[in-house]
């Protein structure tokens, strides 16, 4: 998982890191952020800074009295034994899915229930809270994803392979942060299939009638 | 050494925090212009010692001291994030109980006690208030756990103190924006659009933990 980190060129934005530290992003975005950080040391270090900012903001907030018996109640809770946390399932090493993503998918690339969405592209929508959505995309080498724009923010993290669009080339570990100004046509590089984790907080806008009709049915 | 919790029980037993041993290894710090008093760093190191006392001796007195300082601030943070007073009270107690249970996971070379408690409170907030799962990054393969180095720990506590002071001395409007971002009053797109948000200021004035983390990851 750490092999590609030196080649990562496109990182998370400061607002995303801050939002993740603050705990205010939609779950779908948190998943992309946590997955990228699992692959990227510099964003991990930047996150530590934003966590520290949160700690200082908390320290400086006007203290609010706790209940008179709060300490006793907490000690009683400790003595009673806290409910055991659900043990995290063991995380595999030899997979294109970093740890946080493994908690959301059942199996590896070829055992997943991919759904074709046209043009050879397949997707798998992951279950998260409704304020945003996140999916895995499998784009065959050399294939283009239909030209589309965005109403909100779209985060696309490359897990395997690479794609190129009007902006740049995005390889494993790179994340593209697109907003409503960007209309792009990502094309997967030749070689291996491009696997991406893509999150959006609004439906994508496809240019062209057929994709728009298709969108109604496949829910991109 | 910090492996013996009692050795550092009293803040005044600490060596002067400005003593780094090898100044050449720490060139970045010489350029800092925010003054951090030895007392402020000693206070943070005292929290570290209290967490160690909880971890090693299940020390209720040390826990009570941490509780007295942090619980009212955790509750404040949760209420400002939208929790009712009752829910905030309940969550605060759970956060502090988690501190007790996870004391063995605390590493003062990677976080100040304030940072660590904040992350526990934040995760609780996401769980309870937003009813969402919280995807966490993969742990780094740190290798065999070495006992945290005290000089390194003190350096990090000092840097966090510096960060706190830098935040406190930001112009009121900018500080307010940072607070609103952490209390959930700004979405990430609002943060992105908010030109008054001093993200650049934070980044350039405070290089908190970066060097240490990078060093630790080599």
Tab-separated table of C-alpha atoms in Angstrom:
chain	number	residue	atom	x	y	z
A	1	UNK	CA	0.000	0.000	0.000
A	2	UNK	CA	2.865	2.356	0.709
A	3	UNK	CA	4.769	1.585	-2.491
A	4	UNK	CA	3.238	4.293	-4.583
A	5	UNK	CA	3.321	7.090	-2.103
A	6	UNK	CA	6.388	8.799	-3.508
A	7	UNK	CA	4.612	9.200	-6.821
A	8	UNK	CA	1.502	10.819	-5.423
A	9	UNK	CA	1.128	14.206	-7.027
A	10	UNK	CA	-2.472	15.174	-6.398
A	11	UNK	CA	-3.390	15.537	-2.749
A	12	UNK	CA	-6.392	16.325	-0.610
A	13	UNK	CA	-7.294	20.001	-0.335
A	14	UNK	CA	-6.946	21.864	2.952
A	15	UNK	CA	-10.727	22.263	3.366
A	16	UNK	CA	-11.174	18.498	2.999
A	17	UNK	CA	-8.474	17.757	5.562
A	18	UNK	CA	-9.951	20.282	7.927
A	19	UNK	CA	-13.456	18.930	7.405
A	20	UNK	CA	-12.248	15.393	8.069
A	21	UNK	CA	-10.471	16.485	11.253
A	22	UNK	CA	-13.525	18.447	12.356
A	23	UNK	CA	-15.787	15.478	11.639
A	24	UNK	CA	-18.124	17.493	9.447
A	25	UNK	CA	-17.759	15.773	6.071
A	26	UNK	CA	-20.320	13.330	4.693
A	27	UNK	CA	-19.377	9.701	5.346
A	28	UNK	CA	-18.728	9.132	1.609
A	29	UNK	CA	-16.100	11.884	1.609
A	30	UNK	CA	-14.605	10.614	4.860
A	31	UNK	CA	-14.084	7.263	3.173
A	32	UNK	CA	-12.171	8.835	0.283
A	33	UNK	CA	-10.109	10.952	2.691
A	34	UNK	CA	-9.273	8.010	4.976
A	35	UNK	CA	-8.370	5.846	1.984
A	36	UNK	CA	-6.099	8.493	0.474
A	37	UNK	CA	-4.389	9.094	3.830
A	38	UNK	CA	-3.727	5.374	4.061
A	39	UNK	CA	-1.673	5.797	0.870
A	40	UNK	CA	-0.163	9.244	1.482
A	41	UNK	CA	2.262	10.239	4.241
A	42	UNK	CA	2.179	13.950	3.592
A	43	UNK	CA	-1.600	14.152	3.908
A	44	UNK	CA	-1.388	12.005	7.045
A	45	UNK	CA	0.997	14.532	8.571
A	46	UNK	CA	-1.202	17.429	7.468
A	47	UNK	CA	-4.177	15.734	9.104
A	48	UNK	CA	-2.252	15.514	12.383
A	49	UNK	CA	-1.979	19.299	12.251
A	50	UNK	CA	-5.691	19.747	11.732
A	51	UNK	CA	-6.470	17.302	14.537
A	52	UNK	CA	-4.229	19.406	16.761
A	53	UNK	CA	-6.091	22.557	15.716
A	54	UNK	CA	-9.300	20.813	16.778
A	55	UNK	CA	-7.771	19.997	20.149
A	56	UNK	CA	-6.812	23.622	20.686
A	57	UNK	CA	-10.240	24.864	19.617
A	58	UNK	CA	-11.742	22.461	22.155
A	59	UNK	CA	-9.316	23.603	24.867
A	60	UNK	CA	-10.278	27.218	24.268
A	61	UNK	CA	-14.015	26.698	24.257
A	62	UNK	CA	-15.808	28.144	27.277
A	63	UNK	CA	-16.002	25.255	29.807
A	64	UNK	CA	-19.527	24.030	30.520
A	65	UNK	CA	-20.249	22.570	33.961
A	66	UNK	CA	-20.689	18.825	33.954
A	67	UNK	CA	-23.208	17.132	36.239
A	68	UNK	CA	-22.238	17.090	39.910
A	69	UNK	CA	-21.921	13.320	39.923
A	70	UNK	CA	-20.276	13.178	36.477
A	71	UNK	CA	-16.931	11.899	37.693
A	72	UNK	CA	-18.537	9.290	39.942
A	73	UNK	CA	-20.848	8.229	37.128
A	74	UNK	CA	-17.906	7.904	34.743
A	75	UNK	CA	-15.895	5.858	37.219
A	76	UNK	CA	-18.953	3.637	37.739
A	77	UNK	CA	-19.158	3.216	33.955
A	78	UNK	CA	-15.492	2.228	33.917
A	79	UNK	CA	-15.961	-0.208	36.807
A	80	UNK	CA	-19.002	-1.736	35.132
A	81	UNK	CA	-16.923	-2.407	32.044
A	82	UNK	CA	-17.632	-0.492	28.859
A	83	UNK	CA	-19.458	-2.318	26.127
A	84	UNK	CA	-16.772	-4.058	24.123
A	85	UNK	CA	-16.065	-2.436	20.790
A	86	UNK	CA	-16.825	-4.488	17.779
A	87	UNK	CA	-13.545	-6.094	16.804
A	88	UNK	CA	-12.440	-4.835	13.419
A	89	UNK	CA	-12.225	-7.575	10.831
A	90	UNK	CA	-8.666	-8.402	9.868
A	91	UNK	CA	-7.463	-6.333	6.963
A	92	UNK	CA	-5.837	-7.977	3.979
A	93	UNK	CA	-2.527	-6.744	2.629
A	94	UNK	CA	-2.356	-7.934	-0.956
A	95	UNK	CA	-5.323	-6.054	-2.347
A	96	UNK	CA	-5.858	-2.775	-4.165
A	97	UNK	CA	-8.234	-1.761	-1.354
A	98	UNK	CA	-6.548	0.062	1.549
A	99	UNK	CA	-7.854	-0.781	5.049
A	100	UNK	CA	-10.684	1.746	5.376
A	101	UNK	CA	-12.119	0.643	2.037
A	102	UNK	CA	-11.957	-3.023	2.983
A	103	UNK	CA	-14.462	-2.248	5.725
A	104	UNK	CA	-16.960	-1.209	3.026
A	105	UNK	CA	-16.469	-3.859	0.347
A	106	UNK	CA	-16.907	-7.580	0.550
A	107	UNK	CA	-14.047	-9.218	-1.210
A	108	UNK	CA	-11.464	-8.254	-3.764
A	109	UNK	CA	-11.697	-6.841	-7.276
A	110	UNK	CA	-12.875	-9.903	-9.109
A	111	UNK	CA	-15.268	-11.248	-6.516
A	112	UNK	CA	-17.278	-8.010	-6.272
A	113	UNK	CA	-20.725	-7.617	-7.783
A	114	UNK	CA	-19.891	-4.995	-10.393
A	115	UNK	CA	-22.733	-3.474	-12.388
A	116	UNK	CA	-22.160	-2.398	-15.952
A	117	UNK	CA	-22.940	1.247	-16.542
A	118	UNK	CA	-22.185	1.452	-20.244
A	119	UNK	CA	-19.094	1.874	-22.358
A	120	UNK	CA	-17.461	-1.033	-20.593
A	121	UNK	CA	-17.367	0.892	-17.308
A	122	UNK	CA	-18.610	-0.941	-14.197
A	123	UNK	CA	-19.472	0.423	-10.798
A	124	UNK	CA	-20.231	-0.695	-7.298
A	125	UNK	CA	-22.107	1.705	-5.050
A	126	UNK	CA	-20.984	1.499	-1.412
A	127	UNK	CA	-23.368	1.950	1.467
A	128	UNK	CA	-22.894	5.218	3.345
A	129	UNK	CA	-25.044	7.963	4.812
A	130	UNK	CA	-27.321	9.701	2.322
A	131	UNK	CA	-25.738	13.171	2.340
A	132	UNK	CA	-23.298	12.037	-0.352
A	133	UNK	CA	-22.579	8.871	-2.298
A	134	UNK	CA	-19.489	6.880	-3.064
A	135	UNK	CA	-18.805	4.162	-5.604
A	136	UNK	CA	-16.014	2.082	-6.993
A	137	UNK	CA	-15.486	2.535	-10.709
A	138	UNK	CA	-13.767	0.039	-12.935
A	139	UNK	CA	-12.713	1.595	-16.214
A	140	UNK	CA	-11.180	-0.811	-18.716
A	141	UNK	CA	-7.734	0.235	-19.906
A	142	UNK	CA	-8.009	2.728	-22.739
A	143	UNK	CA	-11.695	3.500	-22.123
A	144	UNK	CA	-13.286	6.920	-21.547
A	145	UNK	CA	-15.877	7.740	-18.913
A	146	UNK	CA	-18.641	9.841	-20.538
A	147	UNK	CA	-18.023	13.599	-20.439
A	148	UNK	CA	-19.681	14.930	-17.323
A	149	UNK	CA	-19.908	17.949	-15.083
A	150	UNK	CA	-20.738	18.260	-11.405
A	151	UNK	CA	-23.263	20.131	-9.408
A	152	UNK	CA	-21.406	19.754	-6.148
A	153	UNK	CA	-17.998	18.336	-5.333
A	154	UNK	CA	-16.653	15.110	-6.798
A	155	UNK	CA	-13.610	13.365	-5.340
A	156	UNK	CA	-11.961	10.696	-7.459
A	157	UNK	CA	-9.190	8.634	-5.910
A	158	UNK	CA	-7.201	6.270	-8.126
A	159	UNK	CA	-6.535	2.885	-6.522
A	160	UNK	CA	-5.030	1.112	-9.498
A	161	UNK	CA	-3.973	2.129	-12.996
A	162	UNK	CA	-4.301	5.738	-14.078
A	163	UNK	CA	-6.559	8.113	-15.951
A	164	UNK	CA	-5.970	11.340	-17.809
A	165	UNK	CA	-8.459	14.117	-18.262
A	166	UNK	CA	-8.404	17.759	-19.385
A	167	UNK	CA	-6.629	18.631	-16.123
A	168	UNK	CA	-3.792	16.183	-15.732
A	169	UNK	CA	-2.769	12.564	-15.304
A	170	UNK	CA	-3.923	10.813	-12.150
A	171	UNK	CA	-2.129	7.672	-11.006
A	172	UNK	CA	-2.461	5.367	-8.011
A	173	UNK	CA	-2.949	7.393	-4.828
A	174	UNK	CA	-3.785	10.605	-6.678
A	175	UNK	CA	-7.061	12.294	-5.863
A	176	UNK	CA	-8.855	14.699	-8.166
A	177	UNK	CA	-11.099	17.236	-6.490
A	178	UNK	CA	-13.608	18.508	-9.029
A	179	UNK	CA	-16.211	21.178	-8.508
A	180	UNK	CA	-18.958	22.565	-10.724
A	181	UNK	CA	-16.461	24.416	-12.926
A	182	UNK	CA	-14.937	21.204	-14.219
A	183	UNK	CA	-16.353	19.301	-17.144
A	184	UNK	CA	-14.073	16.424	-17.850
A	185	UNK	CA	-13.724	13.204	-19.779
A	186	UNK	CA	-11.435	10.884	-17.842
A	187	UNK	CA	-9.726	8.311	-20.050
A	188	UNK	CA	-8.141	5.246	-18.495
A	189	UNK	CA	-4.557	4.602	-19.523
A	190	UNK	CA	-3.637	1.569	-21.504
A	191	UNK	CA	-2.246	-1.304	-19.497
A	192	UNK	CA	-4.323	-2.281	-16.463
A	193	UNK	CA	-7.941	-1.420	-15.717
A	194	UNK	CA	-8.295	1.811	-13.812
A	195	UNK	CA	-9.981	1.336	-10.437
A	196	UNK	CA	-11.240	4.510	-8.759
A	197	UNK	CA	-13.097	5.412	-5.618
A	198	UNK	CA	-15.385	8.305	-6.467
A	199	UNK	CA	-17.567	10.302	-4.098
A	200	UNK	CA	-19.993	13.089	-4.869
A	201	UNK	CA	-22.382	15.187	-2.834
A	202	UNK	CA	-24.645	15.852	-5.837
A	203	UNK	CA	-25.627	13.909	-8.944
A	204	UNK	CA	-23.210	14.143	-11.848
A	205	UNK	CA	-24.376	15.992	-14.957
A	206	UNK	CA	-23.756	14.088	-18.152
A	207	UNK	CA	-23.482	15.935	-21.425
A	208	UNK	CA	-25.568	14.214	-24.031
A	209	UNK	CA	-29.018	12.674	-24.015
A	210	UNK	CA	-28.228	8.993	-23.837
A	211	UNK	CA	-25.999	9.189	-20.775
A	212	UNK	CA	-28.631	11.393	-19.118
A	213	UNK	CA	-31.310	8.783	-19.670
A	214	UNK	CA	-28.963	6.071	-18.537
A	215	UNK	CA	-28.237	8.118	-15.435
A	216	UNK	CA	-31.863	7.840	-14.369
A	217	UNK	CA	-31.570	4.096	-14.278
A	218	UNK	CA	-28.124	3.560	-12.894
A	219	UNK	CA	-28.086	6.367	-10.390
A	220	UNK	CA	-24.646	7.802	-11.085
B	1	UNK	CA	12.073	8.475	31.941
B	2	UNK	CA	8.385	8.551	31.228
B	3	UNK	CA	8.260	4.833	31.606
B	4	UNK	CA	8.164	5.518	35.315
B	5	UNK	CA	5.025	7.558	35.762
B	6	UNK	CA	5.912	8.777	39.209
B	7	UNK	CA	9.182	10.266	38.101
B	8	UNK	CA	7.364	13.070	36.369
B	9	UNK	CA	4.332	13.298	38.588
B	10	UNK	CA	5.073	16.853	39.556
B	11	UNK	CA	5.344	19.388	36.805
B	12	UNK	CA	8.141	21.165	38.625
B	13	UNK	CA	10.208	18.004	38.526
B	14	UNK	CA	10.548	18.433	34.782
B	15	UNK	CA	13.819	19.470	33.250
B	16	UNK	CA	13.694	22.856	31.518
B	17	UNK	CA	11.778	22.177	28.309
B	18	UNK	CA	14.077	24.275	26.144
B	19	UNK	CA	16.878	21.782	26.614
B	20	UNK	CA	16.902	19.687	23.481
B	21	UNK	CA	20.269	18.102	23.880
B	22	UNK	CA	21.207	18.411	20.261
B	23	UNK	CA	20.205	21.729	18.825
B	24	UNK	CA	21.615	20.924	15.437
B	25	UNK	CA	19.092	18.179	15.008
B	26	UNK	CA	16.267	20.669	15.523
B	27	UNK	CA	17.016	23.566	13.170
B	28	UNK	CA	13.381	24.286	12.438
B	29	UNK	CA	12.619	25.411	15.953
B	30	UNK	CA	15.122	28.221	15.960
B	31	UNK	CA	13.029	30.108	13.447
B	32	UNK	CA	9.929	30.083	15.622
B	33	UNK	CA	8.876	33.447	16.897
B	34	UNK	CA	5.995	32.463	19.149
B	35	UNK	CA	7.178	32.264	22.731
B	36	UNK	CA	6.071	29.278	24.722
B	37	UNK	CA	6.575	29.471	28.455
B	38	UNK	CA	8.115	26.522	30.291
B	39	UNK	CA	5.000	26.502	32.517
B	40	UNK	CA	2.699	25.949	29.550
B	41	UNK	CA	4.756	23.026	28.299
B	42	UNK	CA	5.060	21.636	31.813
B	43	UNK	CA	1.267	21.680	32.078
B	44	UNK	CA	0.988	19.620	28.925
B	45	UNK	CA	3.639	17.207	30.112
B	46	UNK	CA	1.730	16.898	33.383
B	47	UNK	CA	-1.319	15.741	31.385
B	48	UNK	CA	0.875	13.168	29.667
B	49	UNK	CA	2.040	11.900	33.039
B	50	UNK	CA	-1.559	11.718	34.238
B	51	UNK	CA	-2.553	9.607	31.223
B	52	UNK	CA	0.424	7.344	31.941
B	53	UNK	CA	-0.667	7.046	35.572
B	54	UNK	CA	-4.110	5.968	34.409
B	55	UNK	CA	-2.565	3.499	31.999
B	56	UNK	CA	-0.025	1.988	34.369
B	57	UNK	CA	-1.619	2.309	37.802
B	58	UNK	CA	-5.312	2.871	37.122
B	59	UNK	CA	-4.699	6.028	39.110
B	60	UNK	CA	-8.090	7.569	39.959
B	61	UNK	CA	-6.627	10.780	41.279
B	62	UNK	CA	-4.796	11.432	38.021
B	63	UNK	CA	-7.987	10.563	36.150
B	64	UNK	CA	-9.984	12.965	38.319
B	65	UNK	CA	-7.550	15.748	37.452
B	66	UNK	CA	-7.835	15.068	33.732
B	67	UNK	CA	-11.586	14.843	34.124
B	68	UNK	CA	-11.792	18.139	35.975
B	69	UNK	CA	-9.947	19.953	33.232
B	70	UNK	CA	-11.141	18.252	30.077
B	71	UNK	CA	-14.713	17.089	30.725
B	72	UNK	CA	-16.176	20.649	30.816
B	73	UNK	CA	-14.360	21.450	27.577
B	74	UNK	CA	-15.470	18.260	25.850
B	75	UNK	CA	-19.028	19.036	26.908
B	76	UNK	CA	-18.703	22.565	25.581
B	77	UNK	CA	-17.369	21.291	22.252
B	78	UNK	CA	-20.214	18.783	21.923
B	79	UNK	CA	-22.876	21.367	22.765
B	80	UNK	CA	-21.441	23.831	20.275
B	81	UNK	CA	-21.512	21.009	17.737
B	82	UNK	CA	-25.247	20.689	18.247
B	83	UNK	CA	-25.736	18.234	21.126
B	84	UNK	CA	-28.399	18.976	23.736
B	85	UNK	CA	-27.004	19.501	27.257
B	86	UNK	CA	-28.193	16.036	28.324
B	87	UNK	CA	-26.712	14.279	25.312
B	88	UNK	CA	-23.486	16.251	25.639
B	89	UNK	CA	-23.238	15.243	29.308
B	90	UNK	CA	-23.738	11.582	28.475
B	91	UNK	CA	-21.245	11.684	25.594
B	92	UNK	CA	-18.684	13.533	27.689
B	93	UNK	CA	-18.749	10.783	30.296
B	94	UNK	CA	-18.330	8.186	27.557
B	95	UNK	CA	-15.439	10.116	26.046
B	96	UNK	CA	-13.671	10.287	29.401
B	97	UNK	CA	-14.316	6.592	30.043
B	98	UNK	CA	-12.802	5.880	26.627
B	99	UNK	CA	-9.728	7.832	27.688
B	100	UNK	CA	-9.391	5.426	30.626
B	101	UNK	CA	-9.818	2.372	28.423
B	102	UNK	CA	-7.556	3.484	25.616
B	103	UNK	CA	-4.822	5.072	27.702
B	104	UNK	CA	-2.429	2.396	26.423
B	105	UNK	CA	-2.876	3.735	22.883
B	106	UNK	CA	-1.850	7.280	23.705
B	107	UNK	CA	1.519	8.324	22.265
B	108	UNK	CA	2.821	11.762	23.325
B	109	UNK	CA	5.267	11.864	20.425
B	110	UNK	CA	2.329	11.900	18.033
B	111	UNK	CA	-0.308	13.929	19.852
B	112	UNK	CA	-0.856	16.224	22.782
B	113	UNK	CA	-3.426	15.001	25.323
B	114	UNK	CA	-5.726	17.789	24.125
B	115	UNK	CA	-5.469	16.547	20.532
B	116	UNK	CA	-6.051	12.968	21.546
B	117	UNK	CA	-9.135	13.738	23.631
B	118	UNK	CA	-10.453	15.910	20.819
B	119	UNK	CA	-10.241	13.008	18.360
B	120	UNK	CA	-12.104	10.731	20.795
B	121	UNK	CA	-14.799	13.394	21.268
B	122	UNK	CA	-15.027	14.034	17.543
B	123	UNK	CA	-15.497	10.342	16.757
B	124	UNK	CA	-18.184	10.123	19.425
B	125	UNK	CA	-19.871	13.145	17.898
B	126	UNK	CA	-19.961	11.513	14.458
B	127	UNK	CA	-21.298	8.306	15.947
B	128	UNK	CA	-23.990	9.820	18.140
B	129	UNK	CA	-24.949	13.127	16.550
B	130	UNK	CA	-24.512	12.277	12.890
B	131	UNK	CA	-25.149	8.540	13.220
B	132	UNK	CA	-22.451	7.693	10.717
B	133	UNK	CA	-19.553	5.332	10.565
B	134	UNK	CA	-16.152	6.928	10.691
B	135	UNK	CA	-13.678	5.453	8.207
B	136	UNK	CA	-10.205	5.698	9.766
B	137	UNK	CA	-6.903	5.571	7.890
B	138	UNK	CA	-4.882	2.403	7.991
B	139	UNK	CA	-2.406	2.329	10.842
B	140	UNK	CA	1.181	2.773	9.851
B	141	UNK	CA	3.458	-0.209	10.130
B	142	UNK	CA	5.448	1.324	12.980
B	143	UNK	CA	7.315	-1.837	13.742
B	144	UNK	CA	8.024	-2.870	17.321
B	145	UNK	CA	6.574	-0.339	19.741
B	146	UNK	CA	9.410	1.599	21.246
B	147	UNK	CA	8.694	3.459	24.453
B	148	UNK	CA	8.082	7.052	23.334
B	149	UNK	CA	11.127	9.237	23.590
B	150	UNK	CA	10.740	11.926	26.215
B	151	UNK	CA	12.561	14.689	24.375
B	152	UNK	CA	10.468	13.998	21.312
B	153	UNK	CA	7.317	13.951	23.410
B	154	UNK	CA	8.185	17.260	24.992
B	155	UNK	CA	8.943	18.788	21.614
B	156	UNK	CA	5.532	17.810	20.348
B	157	UNK	CA	3.783	19.145	23.453
B	158	UNK	CA	5.631	22.390	22.994
B	159	UNK	CA	4.672	22.656	19.345
B	160	UNK	CA	1.053	22.017	20.155
B	161	UNK	CA	1.204	24.759	22.776
B	162	UNK	CA	2.652	27.019	20.111
B	163	UNK	CA	-0.216	26.139	17.811
B	164	UNK	CA	-2.717	26.979	20.540
B	165	UNK	CA	-1.055	30.324	21.127
B	166	UNK	CA	-0.952	31.112	17.436
B	167	UNK	CA	-4.661	30.366	17.216
B	168	UNK	CA	-5.376	32.484	20.262
B	169	UNK	CA	-3.569	35.446	18.755
B	170	UNK	CA	-5.310	35.292	15.379
B	171	UNK	CA	-7.577	38.244	14.640
B	172	UNK	CA	-10.967	37.565	16.269
B	173	UNK	CA	-12.782	37.160	12.962
B	174	UNK	CA	-10.357	34.564	11.686
B	175	UNK	CA	-10.416	32.648	14.945
B	176	UNK	CA	-14.206	32.650	14.833
B	177	UNK	CA	-14.113	31.093	11.364
B	178	UNK	CA	-11.818	28.295	12.525
B	179	UNK	CA	-14.118	27.598	15.463
B	180	UNK	CA	-17.164	27.551	13.219
B	181	UNK	CA	-15.443	25.056	10.919
B	182	UNK	CA	-14.772	22.719	13.859
B	183	UNK	CA	-18.207	23.132	15.384
B	184	UNK	CA	-19.759	22.089	12.082
B	185	UNK	CA	-21.202	25.483	11.186
B	186	UNK	CA	-19.270	25.525	7.911
B	187	UNK	CA	-19.453	22.814	5.255
B	188	UNK	CA	-16.286	21.883	3.414
B	189	UNK	CA	-17.383	23.875	0.371
B	190	UNK	CA	-17.976	26.883	2.614
B	191	UNK	CA	-14.527	26.339	4.092
B	192	UNK	CA	-13.157	26.213	0.549
B	193	UNK	CA	-14.996	29.404	-0.392
B	194	UNK	CA	-14.193	31.249	2.834
B	195	UNK	CA	-11.362	33.559	1.871
B	196	UNK	CA	-11.075	34.892	5.406
B	197	UNK	CA	-10.182	31.475	6.765
B	198	UNK	CA	-6.509	31.614	7.700
B	199	UNK	CA	-5.570	28.154	6.487
B	200	UNK	CA	-2.434	29.523	4.900
B	201	UNK	CA	-1.595	31.324	8.127
B	202	UNK	CA	-1.932	28.135	10.082
B	203	UNK	CA	0.170	26.263	7.591
B	204	UNK	CA	2.976	28.762	7.339
B	205	UNK	CA	3.186	29.855	10.953
B	206	UNK	CA	2.952	26.484	12.525
B	207	UNK	CA	4.692	23.468	11.139
B	208	UNK	CA	3.302	21.323	13.874
B	209	UNK	CA	4.390	17.738	14.032
B	210	UNK	CA	5.260	17.473	10.379
B	211	UNK	CA	8.969	16.967	10.843
B	212	UNK	CA	8.407	14.605	13.690
B	213	UNK	CA	5.879	12.524	11.851
B	214	UNK	CA	8.093	12.326	8.818
B	215	UNK	CA	11.013	11.422	10.988
B	216	UNK	CA	8.967	8.779	12.752
B	217	UNK	CA	7.872	7.255	9.466
B	218	UNK	CA	11.325	6.753	8.035
